[in-house]
Short mmCIF file of C-alpha atoms in Angstrom, two decimals:
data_model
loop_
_atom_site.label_atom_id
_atom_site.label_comp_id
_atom_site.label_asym_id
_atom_site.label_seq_id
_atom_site.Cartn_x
_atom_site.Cartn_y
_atom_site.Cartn_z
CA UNK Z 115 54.09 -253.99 31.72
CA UNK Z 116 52.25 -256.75 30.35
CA UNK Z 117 48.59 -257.73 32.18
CA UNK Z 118 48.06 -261.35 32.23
CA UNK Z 119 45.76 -263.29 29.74
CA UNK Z 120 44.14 -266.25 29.15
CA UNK Z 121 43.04 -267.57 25.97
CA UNK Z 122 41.10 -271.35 26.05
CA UNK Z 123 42.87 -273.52 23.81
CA UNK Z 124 41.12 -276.43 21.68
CA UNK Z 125 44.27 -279.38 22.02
CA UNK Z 126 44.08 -279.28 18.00
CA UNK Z 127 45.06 -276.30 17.77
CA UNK Z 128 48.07 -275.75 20.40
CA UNK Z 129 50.37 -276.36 17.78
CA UNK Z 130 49.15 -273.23 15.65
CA UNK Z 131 48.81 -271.04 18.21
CA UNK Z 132 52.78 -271.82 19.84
CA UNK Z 133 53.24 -270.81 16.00
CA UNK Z 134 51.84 -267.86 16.81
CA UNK Z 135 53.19 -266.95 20.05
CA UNK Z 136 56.93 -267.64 18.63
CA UNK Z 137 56.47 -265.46 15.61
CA UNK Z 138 54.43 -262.41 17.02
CA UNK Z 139 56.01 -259.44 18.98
CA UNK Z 140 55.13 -256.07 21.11
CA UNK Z 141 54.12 -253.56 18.22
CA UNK Z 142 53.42 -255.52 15.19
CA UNK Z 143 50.41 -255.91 13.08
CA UNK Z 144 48.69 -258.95 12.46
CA UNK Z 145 45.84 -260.11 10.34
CA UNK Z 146 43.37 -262.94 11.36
CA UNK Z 147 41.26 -264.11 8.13
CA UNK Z 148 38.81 -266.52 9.35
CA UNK Z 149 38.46 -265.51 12.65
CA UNK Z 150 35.56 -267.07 14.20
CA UNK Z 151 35.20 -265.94 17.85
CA UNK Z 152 38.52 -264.66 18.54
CA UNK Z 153 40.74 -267.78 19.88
CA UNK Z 154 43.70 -266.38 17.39
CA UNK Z 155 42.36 -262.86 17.52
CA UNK Z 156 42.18 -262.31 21.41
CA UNK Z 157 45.91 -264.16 21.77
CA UNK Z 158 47.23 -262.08 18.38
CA UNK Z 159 46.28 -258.83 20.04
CA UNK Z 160 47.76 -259.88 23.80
CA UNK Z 161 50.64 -260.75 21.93
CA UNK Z 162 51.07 -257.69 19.62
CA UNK Z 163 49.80 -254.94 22.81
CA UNK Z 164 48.52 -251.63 23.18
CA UNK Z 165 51.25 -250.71 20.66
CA UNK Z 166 50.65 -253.21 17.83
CA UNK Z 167 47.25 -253.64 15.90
CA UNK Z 168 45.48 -257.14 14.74
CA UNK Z 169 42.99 -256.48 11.77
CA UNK Z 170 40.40 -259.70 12.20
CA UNK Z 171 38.05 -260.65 9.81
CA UNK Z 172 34.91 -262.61 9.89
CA UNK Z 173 31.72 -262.50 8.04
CA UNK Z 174 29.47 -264.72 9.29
CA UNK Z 175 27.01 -262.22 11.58
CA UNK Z 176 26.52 -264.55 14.54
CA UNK Z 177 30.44 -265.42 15.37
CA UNK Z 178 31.10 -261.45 14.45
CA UNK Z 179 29.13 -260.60 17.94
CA UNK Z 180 30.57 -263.11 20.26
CA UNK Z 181 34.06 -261.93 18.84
CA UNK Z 182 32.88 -258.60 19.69
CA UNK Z 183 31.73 -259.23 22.72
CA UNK Z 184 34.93 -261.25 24.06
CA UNK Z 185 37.06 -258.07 22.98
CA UNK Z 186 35.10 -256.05 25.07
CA UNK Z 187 35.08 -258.34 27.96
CA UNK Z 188 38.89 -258.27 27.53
CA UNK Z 189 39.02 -254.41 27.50
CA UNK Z 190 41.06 -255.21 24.35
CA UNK Z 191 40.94 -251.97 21.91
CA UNK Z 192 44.15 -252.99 19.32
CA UNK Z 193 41.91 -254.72 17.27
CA UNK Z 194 39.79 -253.93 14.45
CA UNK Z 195 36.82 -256.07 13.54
CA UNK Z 196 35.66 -256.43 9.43
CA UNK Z 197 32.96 -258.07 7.96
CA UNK Z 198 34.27 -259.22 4.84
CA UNK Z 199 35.72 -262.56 3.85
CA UNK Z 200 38.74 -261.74 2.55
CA UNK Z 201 38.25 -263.75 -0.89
CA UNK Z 202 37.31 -262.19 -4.79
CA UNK Z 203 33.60 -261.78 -5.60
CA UNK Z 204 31.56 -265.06 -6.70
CA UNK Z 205 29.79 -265.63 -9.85
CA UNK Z 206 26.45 -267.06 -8.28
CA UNK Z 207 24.44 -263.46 -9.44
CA UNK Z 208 25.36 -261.74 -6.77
CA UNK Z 209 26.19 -258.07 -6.29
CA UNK Z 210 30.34 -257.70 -7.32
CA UNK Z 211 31.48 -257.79 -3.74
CA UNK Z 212 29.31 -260.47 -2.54
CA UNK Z 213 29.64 -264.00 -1.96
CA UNK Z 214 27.36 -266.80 -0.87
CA UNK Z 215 28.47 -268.29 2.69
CA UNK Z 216 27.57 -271.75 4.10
CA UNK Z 217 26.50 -272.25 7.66
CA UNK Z 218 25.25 -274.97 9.92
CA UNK Z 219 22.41 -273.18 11.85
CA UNK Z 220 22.11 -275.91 14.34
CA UNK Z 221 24.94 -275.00 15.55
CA UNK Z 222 25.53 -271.95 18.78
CA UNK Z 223 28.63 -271.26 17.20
CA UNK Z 224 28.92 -272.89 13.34
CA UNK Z 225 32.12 -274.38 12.97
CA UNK Z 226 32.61 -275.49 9.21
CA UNK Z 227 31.82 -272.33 7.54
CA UNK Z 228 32.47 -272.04 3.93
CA UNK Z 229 32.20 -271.39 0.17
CA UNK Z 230 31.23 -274.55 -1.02
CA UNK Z 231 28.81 -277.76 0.61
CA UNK Z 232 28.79 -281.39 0.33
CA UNK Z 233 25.46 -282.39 -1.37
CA UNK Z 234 24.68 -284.19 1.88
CA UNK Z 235 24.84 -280.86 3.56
CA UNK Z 236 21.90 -279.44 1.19
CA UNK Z 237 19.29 -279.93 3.95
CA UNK Z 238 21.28 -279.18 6.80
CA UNK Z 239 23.35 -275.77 5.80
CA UNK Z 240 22.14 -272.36 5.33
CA UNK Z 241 23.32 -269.49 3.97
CA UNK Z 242 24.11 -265.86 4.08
CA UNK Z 243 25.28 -263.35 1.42
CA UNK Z 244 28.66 -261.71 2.76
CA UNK Z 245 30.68 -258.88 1.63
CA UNK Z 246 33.91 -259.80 0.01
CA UNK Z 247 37.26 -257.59 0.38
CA UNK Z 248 40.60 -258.61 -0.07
CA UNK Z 249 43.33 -258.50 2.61
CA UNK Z 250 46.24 -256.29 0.10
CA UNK Z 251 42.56 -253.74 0.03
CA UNK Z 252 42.40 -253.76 3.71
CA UNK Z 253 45.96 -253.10 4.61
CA UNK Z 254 46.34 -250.85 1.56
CA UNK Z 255 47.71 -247.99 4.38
CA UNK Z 256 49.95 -250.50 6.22
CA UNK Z 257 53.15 -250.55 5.61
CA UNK Z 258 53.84 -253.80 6.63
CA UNK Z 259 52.55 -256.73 8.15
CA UNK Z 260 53.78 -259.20 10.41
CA UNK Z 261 51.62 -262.29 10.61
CA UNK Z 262 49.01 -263.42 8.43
CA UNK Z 263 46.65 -266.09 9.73
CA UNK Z 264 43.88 -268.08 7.03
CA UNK Z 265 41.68 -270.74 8.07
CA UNK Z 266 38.67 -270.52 5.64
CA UNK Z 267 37.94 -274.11 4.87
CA UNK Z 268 39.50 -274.66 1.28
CA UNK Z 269 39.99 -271.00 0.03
CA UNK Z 270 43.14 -270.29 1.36
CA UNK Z 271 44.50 -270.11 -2.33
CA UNK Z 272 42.53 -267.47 -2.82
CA UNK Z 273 42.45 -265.44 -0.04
CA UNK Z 274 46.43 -265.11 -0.48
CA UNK Z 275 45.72 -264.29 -3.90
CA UNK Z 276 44.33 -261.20 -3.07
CA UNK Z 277 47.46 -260.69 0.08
CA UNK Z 278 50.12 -260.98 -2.84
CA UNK Z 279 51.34 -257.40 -2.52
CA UNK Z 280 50.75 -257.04 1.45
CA UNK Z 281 53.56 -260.31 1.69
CA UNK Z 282 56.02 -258.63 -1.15
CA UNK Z 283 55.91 -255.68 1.23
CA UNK Z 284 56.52 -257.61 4.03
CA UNK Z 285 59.62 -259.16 4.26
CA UNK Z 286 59.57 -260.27 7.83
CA UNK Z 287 56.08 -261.85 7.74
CA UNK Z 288 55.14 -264.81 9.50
CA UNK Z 289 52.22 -267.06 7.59
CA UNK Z 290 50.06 -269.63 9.27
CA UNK Z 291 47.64 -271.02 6.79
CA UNK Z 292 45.43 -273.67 7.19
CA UNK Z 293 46.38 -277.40 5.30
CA UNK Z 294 43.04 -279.34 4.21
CA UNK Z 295 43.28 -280.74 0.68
CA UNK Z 296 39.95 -282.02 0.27
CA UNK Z 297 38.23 -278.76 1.66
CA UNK Z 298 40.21 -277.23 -1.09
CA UNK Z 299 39.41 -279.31 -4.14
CA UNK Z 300 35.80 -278.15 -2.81
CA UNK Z 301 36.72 -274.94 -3.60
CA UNK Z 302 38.23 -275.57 -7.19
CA UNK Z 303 41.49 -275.17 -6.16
CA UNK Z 304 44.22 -277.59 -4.48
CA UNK Z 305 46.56 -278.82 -2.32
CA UNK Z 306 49.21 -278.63 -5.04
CA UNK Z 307 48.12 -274.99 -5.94
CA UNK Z 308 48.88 -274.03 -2.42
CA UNK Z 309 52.50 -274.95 -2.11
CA UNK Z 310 52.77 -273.41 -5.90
CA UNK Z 311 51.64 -270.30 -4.94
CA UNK Z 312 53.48 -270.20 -1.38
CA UNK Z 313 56.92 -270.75 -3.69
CA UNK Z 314 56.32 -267.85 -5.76
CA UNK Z 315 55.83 -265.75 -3.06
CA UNK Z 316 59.15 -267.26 -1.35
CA UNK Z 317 57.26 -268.05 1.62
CA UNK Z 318 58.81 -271.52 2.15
#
C-alpha cells in the first residue's frame, strides 16, 4: 500500500510537477538533474516507490545536505544522491571533469545556480568547482529510463547532449525540461537549439 506524502509546492511550479505526477508510475526510474533540495526528487521517488529508483543530481554542496537530510526525514531509501552536474567539462583550466559553478551566498538556500553570471552579479556570486558527469554515464547500467527532469538555468542543451543514448533507449520516456531563452543564450546556446535538438531525438 501506498503511505501518504506531502511535498510543499511553490504555485510556479504546480504545473511541472502535475507533469510529473501524470507521467510517473510504481516501479520506474527517474532522473532529477538540477535537483536543488528535493521538491521533484522527494515527489519522483513517492511516485516511483519502494520498487522504482530516482537518480538525483545536484552539485552545489550546501542544497546536496538539505536534500539529504529531507530523504532521511522521509525514510525515503529509492533514491540515489550524485554530486555531479550532469553537463561536459569546461574550458576555464580546470581539471577534465570539472566545471566552475555560480552561487549567491547570501542566500540559505541559492536559487539561481549556474554556469554563467551577469556582470552585475560579479560582486554578489561566488563560486565552487563541481564535478561534471553526464546523465547516458550515470545510467550506463539502466536499461531504461522513464522520466528525465533538467532545470539548470540555460544548459539544458547540454545536459541532454550528454542523455542522447539514455532517451534512444528509452522509448517510453517522459521529459520535463526547463524553457528560459535568455538563461540559455548565457550559456552559448539557445532557445532555437533546444527545440532542434528535442526534434532529433523525436521527443516532440
Amino acid at each position: 500500500a501506498r503511505r501518504r506524502f506531502q511535498v510543499n509546492l511553490p504555485r510556479c511550479e504546480v504545473m511541472a510537477y502535475i507533469c510529473t505526477c501524470q507521467h510517473l508510475r510504481w516501479g520506474d526510474v527517474a532522473v532529477d538533474v538540477g535537483a536543488h533540495v528535493g521538491q521533484n526528487t522527494l515527489l519522483m521517488a513517492a511516485l516511483v516507490g519502494p520498487s522504482g529508483q530516482v537518480l538525483s543530481l545536484e552539485p552545489l554542496p550546501s542544497l546536496r545536505k538539505q536534500l539529504k537530510e529531507k530523504l532521511r526525514r522521509e525514510q525515503l531509501d529509492n533514491v540515489t544522491v550524485f554530486p555531479y552536474a550532469a553537463v561536459g567539462p569546461g574550458n576555464e583550466h580546470l581539471p577534465d571533469t570539472s566545471r566552475k559553478l555560480y552561487f549567491n551566498p547570501s542566500e540559505p538556500t541559492p536559487m539561481m545556480n549556474r554556469f554563467w553570471i551577469a556582470p552585475e552579479e560579479a560582486g554578489v556570486f561566488d563560486s565552487v568547482v563541481v564535478p561534471c558527469q553526464t546523465v547516458d554515464t550515470l545510467t550506463e547500467g539502466i536499461p531504461e529510463i522513464h522520466f528525465l527532469k533538467v532545470d539548470v538555468e540555460g544548459a539544458e542543451v547540454e545536459v541532454l547532449l550528454g542523455a542522447q543514448e539514455t532517451i534512444k533507449r528509452s522509448p517510453n520516456i517522459g521529459l520535463l525540461v526547463e524553457y528560459w531563452p535568455w538563461g540559455q543564450r548565457q550559456f552559448g546556446s539557445s532557445a532555437q537549439g533546444l527545440l532542434k535538438l528535442l526534434l532529433d531525438l523525436n521527443l516532440t
